[in-house]
PDB file of C-alpha atoms in Angstrom:
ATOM      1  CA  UNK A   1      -2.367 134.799 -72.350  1.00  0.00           C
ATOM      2  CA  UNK A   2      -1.185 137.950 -70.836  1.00  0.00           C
ATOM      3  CA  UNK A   3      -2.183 136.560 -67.439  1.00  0.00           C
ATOM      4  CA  UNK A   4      -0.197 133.211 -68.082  1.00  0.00           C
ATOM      5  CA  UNK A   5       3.076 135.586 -68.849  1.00  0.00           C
ATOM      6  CA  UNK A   6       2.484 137.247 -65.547  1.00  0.00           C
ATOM      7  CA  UNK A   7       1.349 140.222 -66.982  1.00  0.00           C
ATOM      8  CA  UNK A   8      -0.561 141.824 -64.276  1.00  0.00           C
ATOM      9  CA  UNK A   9       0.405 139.872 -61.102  1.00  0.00           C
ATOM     10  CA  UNK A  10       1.257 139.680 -57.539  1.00  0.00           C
ATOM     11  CA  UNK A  11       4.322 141.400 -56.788  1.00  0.00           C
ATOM     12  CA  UNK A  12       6.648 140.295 -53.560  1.00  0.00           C
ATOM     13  CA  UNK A  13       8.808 142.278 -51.626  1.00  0.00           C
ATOM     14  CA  UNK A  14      10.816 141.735 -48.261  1.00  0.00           C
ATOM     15  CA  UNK A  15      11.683 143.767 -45.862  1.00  0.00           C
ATOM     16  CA  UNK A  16      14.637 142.244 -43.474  1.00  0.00           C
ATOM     17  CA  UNK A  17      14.466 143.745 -39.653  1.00  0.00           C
ATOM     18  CA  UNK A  18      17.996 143.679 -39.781  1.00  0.00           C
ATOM     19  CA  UNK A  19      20.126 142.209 -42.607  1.00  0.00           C
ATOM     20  CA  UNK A  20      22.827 141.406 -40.184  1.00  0.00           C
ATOM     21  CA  UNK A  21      23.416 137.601 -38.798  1.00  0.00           C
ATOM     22  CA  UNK A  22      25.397 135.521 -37.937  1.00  0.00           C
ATOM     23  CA  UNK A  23      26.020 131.722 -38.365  1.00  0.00           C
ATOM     24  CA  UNK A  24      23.412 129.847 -36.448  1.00  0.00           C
ATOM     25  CA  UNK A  25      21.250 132.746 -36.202  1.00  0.00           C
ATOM     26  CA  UNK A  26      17.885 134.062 -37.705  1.00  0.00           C
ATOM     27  CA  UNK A  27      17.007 136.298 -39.802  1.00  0.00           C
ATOM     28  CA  UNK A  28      13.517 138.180 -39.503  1.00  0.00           C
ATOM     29  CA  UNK A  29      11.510 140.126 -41.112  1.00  0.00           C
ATOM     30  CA  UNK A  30       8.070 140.680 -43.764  1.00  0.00           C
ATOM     31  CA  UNK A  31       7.043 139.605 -46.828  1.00  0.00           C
ATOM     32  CA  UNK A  32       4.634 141.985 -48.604  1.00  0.00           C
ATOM     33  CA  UNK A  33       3.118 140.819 -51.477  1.00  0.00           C
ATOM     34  CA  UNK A  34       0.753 142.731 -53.268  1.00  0.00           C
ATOM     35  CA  UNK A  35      -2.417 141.102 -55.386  1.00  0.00           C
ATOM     36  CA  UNK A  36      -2.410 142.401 -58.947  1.00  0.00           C
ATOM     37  CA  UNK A  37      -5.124 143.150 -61.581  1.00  0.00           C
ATOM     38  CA  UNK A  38      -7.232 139.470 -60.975  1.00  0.00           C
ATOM     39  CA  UNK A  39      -7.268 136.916 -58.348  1.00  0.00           C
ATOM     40  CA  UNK A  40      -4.668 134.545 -58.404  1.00  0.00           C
ATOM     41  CA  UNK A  41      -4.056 131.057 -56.170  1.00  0.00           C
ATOM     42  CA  UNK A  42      -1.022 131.033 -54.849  1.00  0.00           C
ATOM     43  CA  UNK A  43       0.543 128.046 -54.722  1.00  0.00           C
ATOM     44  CA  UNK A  44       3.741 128.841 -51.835  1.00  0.00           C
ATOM     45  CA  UNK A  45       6.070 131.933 -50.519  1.00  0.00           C
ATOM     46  CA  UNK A  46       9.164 130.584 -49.959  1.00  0.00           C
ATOM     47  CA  UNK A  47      12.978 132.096 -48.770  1.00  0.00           C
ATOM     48  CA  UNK A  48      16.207 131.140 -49.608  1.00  0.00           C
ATOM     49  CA  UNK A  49      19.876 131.409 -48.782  1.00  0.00           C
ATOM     50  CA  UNK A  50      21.900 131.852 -52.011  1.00  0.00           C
ATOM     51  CA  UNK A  51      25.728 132.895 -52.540  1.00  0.00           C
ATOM     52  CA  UNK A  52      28.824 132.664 -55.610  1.00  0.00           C
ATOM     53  CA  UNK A  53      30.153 129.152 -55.161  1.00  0.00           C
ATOM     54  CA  UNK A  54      33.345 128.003 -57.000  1.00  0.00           C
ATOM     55  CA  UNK A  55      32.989 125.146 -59.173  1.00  0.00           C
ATOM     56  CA  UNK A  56      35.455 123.243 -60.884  1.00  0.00           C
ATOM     57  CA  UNK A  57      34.924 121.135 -64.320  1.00  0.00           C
ATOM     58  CA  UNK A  58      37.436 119.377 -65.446  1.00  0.00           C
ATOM     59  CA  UNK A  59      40.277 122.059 -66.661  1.00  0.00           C
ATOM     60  CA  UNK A  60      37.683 125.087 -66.425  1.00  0.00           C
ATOM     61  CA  UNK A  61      36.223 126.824 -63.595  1.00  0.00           C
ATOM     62  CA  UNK A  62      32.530 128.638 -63.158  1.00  0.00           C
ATOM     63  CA  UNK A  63      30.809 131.074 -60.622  1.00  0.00           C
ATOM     64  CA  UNK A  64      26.905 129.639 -59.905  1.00  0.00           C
ATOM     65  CA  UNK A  65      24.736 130.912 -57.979  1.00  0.00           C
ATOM     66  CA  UNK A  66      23.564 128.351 -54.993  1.00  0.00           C
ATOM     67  CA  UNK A  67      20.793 128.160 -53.039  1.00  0.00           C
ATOM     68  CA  UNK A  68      21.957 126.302 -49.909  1.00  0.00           C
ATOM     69  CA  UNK A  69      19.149 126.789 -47.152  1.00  0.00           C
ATOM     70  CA  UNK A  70      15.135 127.029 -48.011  1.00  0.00           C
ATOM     71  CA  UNK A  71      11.908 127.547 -45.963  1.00  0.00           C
ATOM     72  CA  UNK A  72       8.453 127.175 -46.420  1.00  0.00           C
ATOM     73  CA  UNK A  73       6.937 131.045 -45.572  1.00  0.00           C
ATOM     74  CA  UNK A  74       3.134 130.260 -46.313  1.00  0.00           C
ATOM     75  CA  UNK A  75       1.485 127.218 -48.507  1.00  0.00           C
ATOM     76  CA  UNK A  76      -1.349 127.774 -50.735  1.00  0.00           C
ATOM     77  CA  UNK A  77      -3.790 130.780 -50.452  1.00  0.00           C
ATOM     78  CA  UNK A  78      -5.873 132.844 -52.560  1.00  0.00           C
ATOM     79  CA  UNK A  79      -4.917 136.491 -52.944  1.00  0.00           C
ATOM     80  CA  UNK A  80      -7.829 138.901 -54.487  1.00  0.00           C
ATOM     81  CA  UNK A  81      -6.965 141.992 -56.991  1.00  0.00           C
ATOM     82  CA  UNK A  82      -5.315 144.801 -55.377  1.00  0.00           C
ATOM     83  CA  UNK A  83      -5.608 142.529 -51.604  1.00  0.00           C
ATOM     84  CA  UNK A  84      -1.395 143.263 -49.521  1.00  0.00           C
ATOM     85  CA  UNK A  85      -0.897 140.092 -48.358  1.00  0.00           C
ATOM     86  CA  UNK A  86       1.773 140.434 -45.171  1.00  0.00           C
ATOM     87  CA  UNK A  87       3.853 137.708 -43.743  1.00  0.00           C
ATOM     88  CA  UNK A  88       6.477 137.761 -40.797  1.00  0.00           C
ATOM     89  CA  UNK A  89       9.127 135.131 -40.906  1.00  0.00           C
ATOM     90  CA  UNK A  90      12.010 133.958 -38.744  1.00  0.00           C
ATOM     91  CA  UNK A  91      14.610 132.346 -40.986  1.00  0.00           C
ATOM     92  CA  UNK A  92      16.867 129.971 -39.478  1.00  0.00           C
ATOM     93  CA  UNK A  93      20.624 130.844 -40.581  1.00  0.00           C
ATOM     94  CA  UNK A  94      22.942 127.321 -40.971  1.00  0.00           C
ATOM     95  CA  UNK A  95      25.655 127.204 -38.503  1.00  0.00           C
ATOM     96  CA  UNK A  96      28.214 127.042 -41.677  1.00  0.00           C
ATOM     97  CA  UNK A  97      26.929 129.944 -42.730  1.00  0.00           C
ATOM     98  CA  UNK A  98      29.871 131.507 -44.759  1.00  0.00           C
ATOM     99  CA  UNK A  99      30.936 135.102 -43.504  1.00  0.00           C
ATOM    100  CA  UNK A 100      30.724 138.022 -45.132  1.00  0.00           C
ATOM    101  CA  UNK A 101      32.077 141.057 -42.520  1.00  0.00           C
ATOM    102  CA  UNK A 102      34.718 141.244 -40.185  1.00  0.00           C
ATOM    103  CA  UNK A 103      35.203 143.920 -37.998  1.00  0.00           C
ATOM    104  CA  UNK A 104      32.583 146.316 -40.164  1.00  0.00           C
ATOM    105  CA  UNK A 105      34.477 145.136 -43.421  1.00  0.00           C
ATOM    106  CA  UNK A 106      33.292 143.410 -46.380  1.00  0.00           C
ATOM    107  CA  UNK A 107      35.285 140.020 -46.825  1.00  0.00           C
ATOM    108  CA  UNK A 108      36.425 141.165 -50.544  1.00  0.00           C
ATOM    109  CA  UNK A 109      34.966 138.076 -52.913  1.00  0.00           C
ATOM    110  CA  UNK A 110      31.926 137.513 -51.156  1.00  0.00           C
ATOM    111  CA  UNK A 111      28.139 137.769 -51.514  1.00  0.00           C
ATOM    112  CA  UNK A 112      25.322 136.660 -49.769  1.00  0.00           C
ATOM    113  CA  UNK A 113      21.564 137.167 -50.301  1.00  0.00           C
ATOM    114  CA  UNK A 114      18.111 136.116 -49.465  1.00  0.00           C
ATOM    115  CA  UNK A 115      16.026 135.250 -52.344  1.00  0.00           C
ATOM    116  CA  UNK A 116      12.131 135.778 -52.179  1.00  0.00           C
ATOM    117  CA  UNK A 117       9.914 132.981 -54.220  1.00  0.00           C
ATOM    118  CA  UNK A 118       6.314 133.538 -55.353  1.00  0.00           C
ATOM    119  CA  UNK A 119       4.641 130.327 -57.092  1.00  0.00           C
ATOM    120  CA  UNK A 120       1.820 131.458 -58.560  1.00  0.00           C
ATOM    121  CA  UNK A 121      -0.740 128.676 -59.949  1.00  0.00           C
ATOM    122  CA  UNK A 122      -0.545 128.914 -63.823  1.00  0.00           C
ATOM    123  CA  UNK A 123       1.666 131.363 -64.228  1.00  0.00           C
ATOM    124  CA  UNK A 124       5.088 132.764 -63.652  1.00  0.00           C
ATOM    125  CA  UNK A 125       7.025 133.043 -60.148  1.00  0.00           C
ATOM    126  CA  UNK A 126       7.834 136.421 -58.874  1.00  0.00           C
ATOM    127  CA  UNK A 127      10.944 137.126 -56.744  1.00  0.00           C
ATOM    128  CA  UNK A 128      13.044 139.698 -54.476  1.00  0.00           C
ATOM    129  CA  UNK A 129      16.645 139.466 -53.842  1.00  0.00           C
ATOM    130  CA  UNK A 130      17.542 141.125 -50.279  1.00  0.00           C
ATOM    131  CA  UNK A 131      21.339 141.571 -49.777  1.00  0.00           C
ATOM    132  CA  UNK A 132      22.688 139.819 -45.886  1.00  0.00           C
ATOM    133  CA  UNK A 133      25.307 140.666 -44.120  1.00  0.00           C
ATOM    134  CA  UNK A 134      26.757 137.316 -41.815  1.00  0.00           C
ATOM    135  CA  UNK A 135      29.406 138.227 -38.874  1.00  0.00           C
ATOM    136  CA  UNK A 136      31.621 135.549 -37.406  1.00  0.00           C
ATOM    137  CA  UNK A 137      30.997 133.811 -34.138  1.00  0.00           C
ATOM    138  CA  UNK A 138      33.203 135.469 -31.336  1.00  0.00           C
ATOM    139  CA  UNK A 139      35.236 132.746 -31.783  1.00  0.00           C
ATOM    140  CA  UNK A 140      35.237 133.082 -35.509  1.00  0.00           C
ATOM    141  CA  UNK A 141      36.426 136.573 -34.471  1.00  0.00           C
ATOM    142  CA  UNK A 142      38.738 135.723 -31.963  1.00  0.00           C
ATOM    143  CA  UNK A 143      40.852 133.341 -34.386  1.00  0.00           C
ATOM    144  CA  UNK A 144      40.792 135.987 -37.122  1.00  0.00           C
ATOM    145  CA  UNK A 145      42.161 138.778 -34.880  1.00  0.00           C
ATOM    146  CA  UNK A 146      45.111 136.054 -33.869  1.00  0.00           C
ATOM    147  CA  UNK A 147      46.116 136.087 -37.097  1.00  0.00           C
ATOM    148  CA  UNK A 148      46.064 139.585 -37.602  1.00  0.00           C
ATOM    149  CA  UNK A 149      48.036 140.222 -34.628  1.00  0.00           C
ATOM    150  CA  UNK A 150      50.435 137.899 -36.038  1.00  0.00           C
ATOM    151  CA  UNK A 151      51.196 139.722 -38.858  1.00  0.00           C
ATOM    152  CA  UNK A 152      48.659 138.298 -41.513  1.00  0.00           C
ATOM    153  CA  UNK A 153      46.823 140.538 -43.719  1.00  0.00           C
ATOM    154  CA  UNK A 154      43.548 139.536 -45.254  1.00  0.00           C
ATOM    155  CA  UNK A 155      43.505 139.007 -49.054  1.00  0.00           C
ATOM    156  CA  UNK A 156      39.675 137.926 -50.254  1.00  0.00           C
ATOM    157  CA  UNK A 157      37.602 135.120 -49.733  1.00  0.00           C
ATOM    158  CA  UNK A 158      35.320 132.886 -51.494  1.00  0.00           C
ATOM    159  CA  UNK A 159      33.548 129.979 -51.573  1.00  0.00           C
ATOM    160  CA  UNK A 160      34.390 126.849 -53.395  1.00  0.00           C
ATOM    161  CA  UNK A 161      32.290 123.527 -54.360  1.00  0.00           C
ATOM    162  CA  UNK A 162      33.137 120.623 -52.444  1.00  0.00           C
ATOM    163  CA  UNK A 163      34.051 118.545 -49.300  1.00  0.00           C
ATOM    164  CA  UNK A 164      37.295 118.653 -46.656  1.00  0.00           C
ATOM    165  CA  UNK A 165      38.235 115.556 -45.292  1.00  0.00           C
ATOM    166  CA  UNK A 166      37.957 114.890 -42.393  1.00  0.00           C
ATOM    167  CA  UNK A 167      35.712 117.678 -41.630  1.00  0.00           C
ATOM    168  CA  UNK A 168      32.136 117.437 -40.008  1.00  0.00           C
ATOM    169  CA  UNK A 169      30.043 119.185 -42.911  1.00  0.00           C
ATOM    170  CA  UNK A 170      26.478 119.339 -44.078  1.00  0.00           C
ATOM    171  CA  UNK A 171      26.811 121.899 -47.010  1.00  0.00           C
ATOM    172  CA  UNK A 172      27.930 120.690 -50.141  1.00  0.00           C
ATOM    173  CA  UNK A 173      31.029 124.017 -50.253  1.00  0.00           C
ATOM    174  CA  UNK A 174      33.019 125.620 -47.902  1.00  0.00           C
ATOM    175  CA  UNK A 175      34.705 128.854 -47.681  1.00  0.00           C
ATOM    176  CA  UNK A 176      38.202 130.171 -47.918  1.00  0.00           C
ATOM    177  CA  UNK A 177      39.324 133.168 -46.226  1.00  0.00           C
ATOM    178  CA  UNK A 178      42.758 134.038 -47.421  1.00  0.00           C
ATOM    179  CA  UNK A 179      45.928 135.848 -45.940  1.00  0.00           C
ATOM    180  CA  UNK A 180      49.266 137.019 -47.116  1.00  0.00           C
ATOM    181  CA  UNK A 181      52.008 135.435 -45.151  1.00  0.00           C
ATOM    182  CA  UNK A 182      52.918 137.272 -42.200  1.00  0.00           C
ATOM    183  CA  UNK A 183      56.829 138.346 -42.194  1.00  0.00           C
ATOM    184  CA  UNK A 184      57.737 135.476 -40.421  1.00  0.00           C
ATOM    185  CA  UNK A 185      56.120 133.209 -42.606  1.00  0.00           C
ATOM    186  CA  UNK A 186      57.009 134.231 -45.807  1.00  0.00           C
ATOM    187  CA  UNK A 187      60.171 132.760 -46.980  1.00  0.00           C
ATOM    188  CA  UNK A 188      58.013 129.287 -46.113  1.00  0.00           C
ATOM    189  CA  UNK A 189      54.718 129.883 -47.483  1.00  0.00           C
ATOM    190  CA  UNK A 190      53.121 131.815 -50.671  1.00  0.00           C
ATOM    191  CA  UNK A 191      49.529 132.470 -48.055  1.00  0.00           C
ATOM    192  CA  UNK A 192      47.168 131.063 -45.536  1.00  0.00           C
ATOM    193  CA  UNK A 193      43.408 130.332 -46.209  1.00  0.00           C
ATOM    194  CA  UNK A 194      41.509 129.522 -43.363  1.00  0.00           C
ATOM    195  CA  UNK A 195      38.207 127.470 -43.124  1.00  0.00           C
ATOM    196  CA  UNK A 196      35.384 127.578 -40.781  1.00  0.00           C
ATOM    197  CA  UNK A 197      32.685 124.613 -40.383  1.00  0.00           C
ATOM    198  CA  UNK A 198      30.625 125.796 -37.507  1.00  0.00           C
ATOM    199  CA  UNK A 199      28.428 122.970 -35.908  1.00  0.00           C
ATOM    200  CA  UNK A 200      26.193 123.992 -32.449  1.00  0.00           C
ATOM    201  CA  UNK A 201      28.411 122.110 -30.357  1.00  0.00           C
ATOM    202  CA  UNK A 202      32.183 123.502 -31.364  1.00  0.00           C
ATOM    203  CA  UNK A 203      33.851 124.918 -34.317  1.00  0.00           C
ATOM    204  CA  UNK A 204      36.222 123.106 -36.549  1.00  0.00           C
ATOM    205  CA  UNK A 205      39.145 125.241 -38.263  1.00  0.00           C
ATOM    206  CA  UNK A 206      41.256 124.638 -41.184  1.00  0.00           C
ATOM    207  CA  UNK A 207      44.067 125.921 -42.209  1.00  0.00           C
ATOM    208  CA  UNK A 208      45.568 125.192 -45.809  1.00  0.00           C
ATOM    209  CA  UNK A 209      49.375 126.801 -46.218  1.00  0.00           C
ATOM    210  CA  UNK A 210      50.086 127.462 -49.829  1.00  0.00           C
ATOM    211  CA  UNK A 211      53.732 126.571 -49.763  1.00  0.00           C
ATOM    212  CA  UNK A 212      56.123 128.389 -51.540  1.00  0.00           C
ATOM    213  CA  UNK A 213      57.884 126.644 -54.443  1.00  0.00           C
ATOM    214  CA  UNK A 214      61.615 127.294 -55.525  1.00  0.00           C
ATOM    215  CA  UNK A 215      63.951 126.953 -58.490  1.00  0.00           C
ATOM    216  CA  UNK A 216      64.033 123.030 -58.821  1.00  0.00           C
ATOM    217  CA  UNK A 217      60.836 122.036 -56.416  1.00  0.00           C
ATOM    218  CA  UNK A 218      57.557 122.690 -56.880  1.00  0.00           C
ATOM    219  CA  UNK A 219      55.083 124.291 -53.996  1.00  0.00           C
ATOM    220  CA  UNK A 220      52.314 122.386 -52.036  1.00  0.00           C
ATOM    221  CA  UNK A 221      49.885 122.457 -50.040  1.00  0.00           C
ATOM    222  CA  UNK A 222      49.660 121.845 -46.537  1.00  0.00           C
ATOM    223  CA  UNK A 223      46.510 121.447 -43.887  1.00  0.00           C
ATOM    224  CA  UNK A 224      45.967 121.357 -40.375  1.00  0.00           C
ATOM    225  CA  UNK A 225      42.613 120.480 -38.581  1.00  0.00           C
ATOM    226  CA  UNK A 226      41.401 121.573 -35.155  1.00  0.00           C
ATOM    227  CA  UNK A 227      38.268 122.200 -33.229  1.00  0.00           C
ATOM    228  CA  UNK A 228      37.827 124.728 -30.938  1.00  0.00           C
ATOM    229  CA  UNK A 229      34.947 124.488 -27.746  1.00  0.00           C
ATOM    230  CA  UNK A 230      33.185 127.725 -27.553  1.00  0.00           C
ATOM    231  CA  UNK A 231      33.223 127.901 -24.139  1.00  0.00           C
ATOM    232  CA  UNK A 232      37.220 127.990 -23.951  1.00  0.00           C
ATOM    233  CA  UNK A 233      37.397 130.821 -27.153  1.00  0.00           C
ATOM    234  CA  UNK A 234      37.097 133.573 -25.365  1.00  0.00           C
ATOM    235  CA  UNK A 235      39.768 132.590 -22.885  1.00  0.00           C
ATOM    236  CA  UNK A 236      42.964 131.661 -25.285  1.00  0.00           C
ATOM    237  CA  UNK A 237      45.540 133.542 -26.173  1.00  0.00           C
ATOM    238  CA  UNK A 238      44.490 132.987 -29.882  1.00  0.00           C
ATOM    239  CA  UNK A 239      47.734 134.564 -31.189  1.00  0.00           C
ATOM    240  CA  UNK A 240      49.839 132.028 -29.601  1.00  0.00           C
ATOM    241  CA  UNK A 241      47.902 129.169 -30.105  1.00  0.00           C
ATOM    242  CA  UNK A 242      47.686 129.705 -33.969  1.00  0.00           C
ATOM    243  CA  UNK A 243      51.469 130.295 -34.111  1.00  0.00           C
ATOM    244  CA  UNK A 244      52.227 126.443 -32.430  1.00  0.00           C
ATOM    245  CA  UNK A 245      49.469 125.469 -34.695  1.00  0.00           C
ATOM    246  CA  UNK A 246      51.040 126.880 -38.016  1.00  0.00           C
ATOM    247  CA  UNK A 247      54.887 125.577 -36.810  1.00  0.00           C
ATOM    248  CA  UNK A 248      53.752 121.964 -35.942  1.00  0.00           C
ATOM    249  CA  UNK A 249      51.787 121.878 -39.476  1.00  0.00           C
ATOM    250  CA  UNK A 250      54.568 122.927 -40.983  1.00  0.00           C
ATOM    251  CA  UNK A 251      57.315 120.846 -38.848  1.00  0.00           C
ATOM    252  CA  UNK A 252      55.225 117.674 -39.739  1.00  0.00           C
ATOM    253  CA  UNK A 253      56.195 117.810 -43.352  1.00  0.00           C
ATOM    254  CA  UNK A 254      59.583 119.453 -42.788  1.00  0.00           C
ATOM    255  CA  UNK A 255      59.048 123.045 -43.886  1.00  0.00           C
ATOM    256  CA  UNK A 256      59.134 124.902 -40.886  1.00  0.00           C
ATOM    257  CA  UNK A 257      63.294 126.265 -40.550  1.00  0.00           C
TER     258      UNK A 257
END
């Protein structure tokens, strides 16, 4: 019985290389798992991607914990008593990938992980829990810094349960990095969140402006969509381009004065 509970067991740990990635990257590293007081069949190592996602129910919202990208590390073996059982893995990061750091800071709102699984035949599973670290793309990077340079100041981020239209995407969330309005800005919107759907051939951006509402109208939402070719990123005056973005979304439905 005590065997059945786990009692005893393999234990699993993984070491990461280096926790940091980015979107469309790879994370490597070992798995160590170590045999335990009798032989046990194992049954499959696997890793897994997990972060907070946003999900809304009706009236209510919840936090959940989603697994959004698995691999296969090993299939069946047997593992003795006592036997370390070591195996390297290269794990394939999904190009939308939310971020977690910009510019050496944590994205307030945000975690990311990757979760360890140990099936063992008959009994329990065992797990580890590694904390990741995802950068942007450069021209993740280069868009943010526009806005900064503008005058917008990051707020948090998170992610939220669900699909943009019109948007090429293969997770079933996407994230929302919010900004206070800069000065400019402010008497026409409450903030900015921007969203990032990565793909391997160019990055789509989206930008939602939380309009401000006054004594006898209510506020709104707004949303632009454009993609960006990663070749050209590193070349535009990102600054300037996300200004004549933000006044034509805003001109379209009469806002911008």
């Amino acid at each position: 019985m005590m065997q059945a509970l786990g009692v005893g067991g393999p234990s699993v740990e993984t070491v990461l290389s280096n926790p940091n990635c980015r979107p469309g990257g790879v994370l490597e590293g070992q798995i160590h798992v170590e045999g335990g007081d009798h032989p046990v069949d194992i049954e499959y190592v696997a890793l897994g991607m997990v972060t907070r996602v946003e999900v809304e129910s009706g009236d209510s919202e919840y936090d959940s914990t989603t697994e959004f990208h698995r691999q296969r590390a090993t299939g069946a073996f047997r593992l003795e008593a006592k036997q370390r059982y070591d195996i390297p893995f290269r794990f394939d990061v999904p190009w939308e990938t939310p971020i977690t750091e910009v510019y050496g800071q944590h994205l307030h709102g945000m975690t990311m992980a990757l979760r360890t699984e140990l099936e063992v035949a008959r009994a329990v599973d065992k797990g580890d829990l590694d904390a990741v670290a995802v950068h942007p793309l450069p021209a993740q990077e280069r868009i943010l810094e526009g806005l900064l340079r503008l005058g917008f100041r990051f707020a948090r981020a998170d992610v939220e349960s669900g699909r943009l239209y019109g948007v090429q995407q293969s997770l079933p969330f996407y994230q929302e990095i919010e900004f206070h309005p800069s000065p400019q800005f402010a008497h026409m919107i409450n903030q900015l969140e921007v969203t990032f759907a990565a793909t391997p051939q160019h990055l789509q951006v989206v930008l939602e402006l939380d309009k401000r509402g006054g004594l006898f109208t209510e506020g709104h939402d707004s949303f632009g969509h454009f993609n960006v070719d990663y070749a050209s990123a590193e070349q535009t005056d990102w600054a300037a381009q996300l200004h004549g973005w933000l006044e034509q979304s805003l001109r379209k439905r009469g806002l911008f004065r």
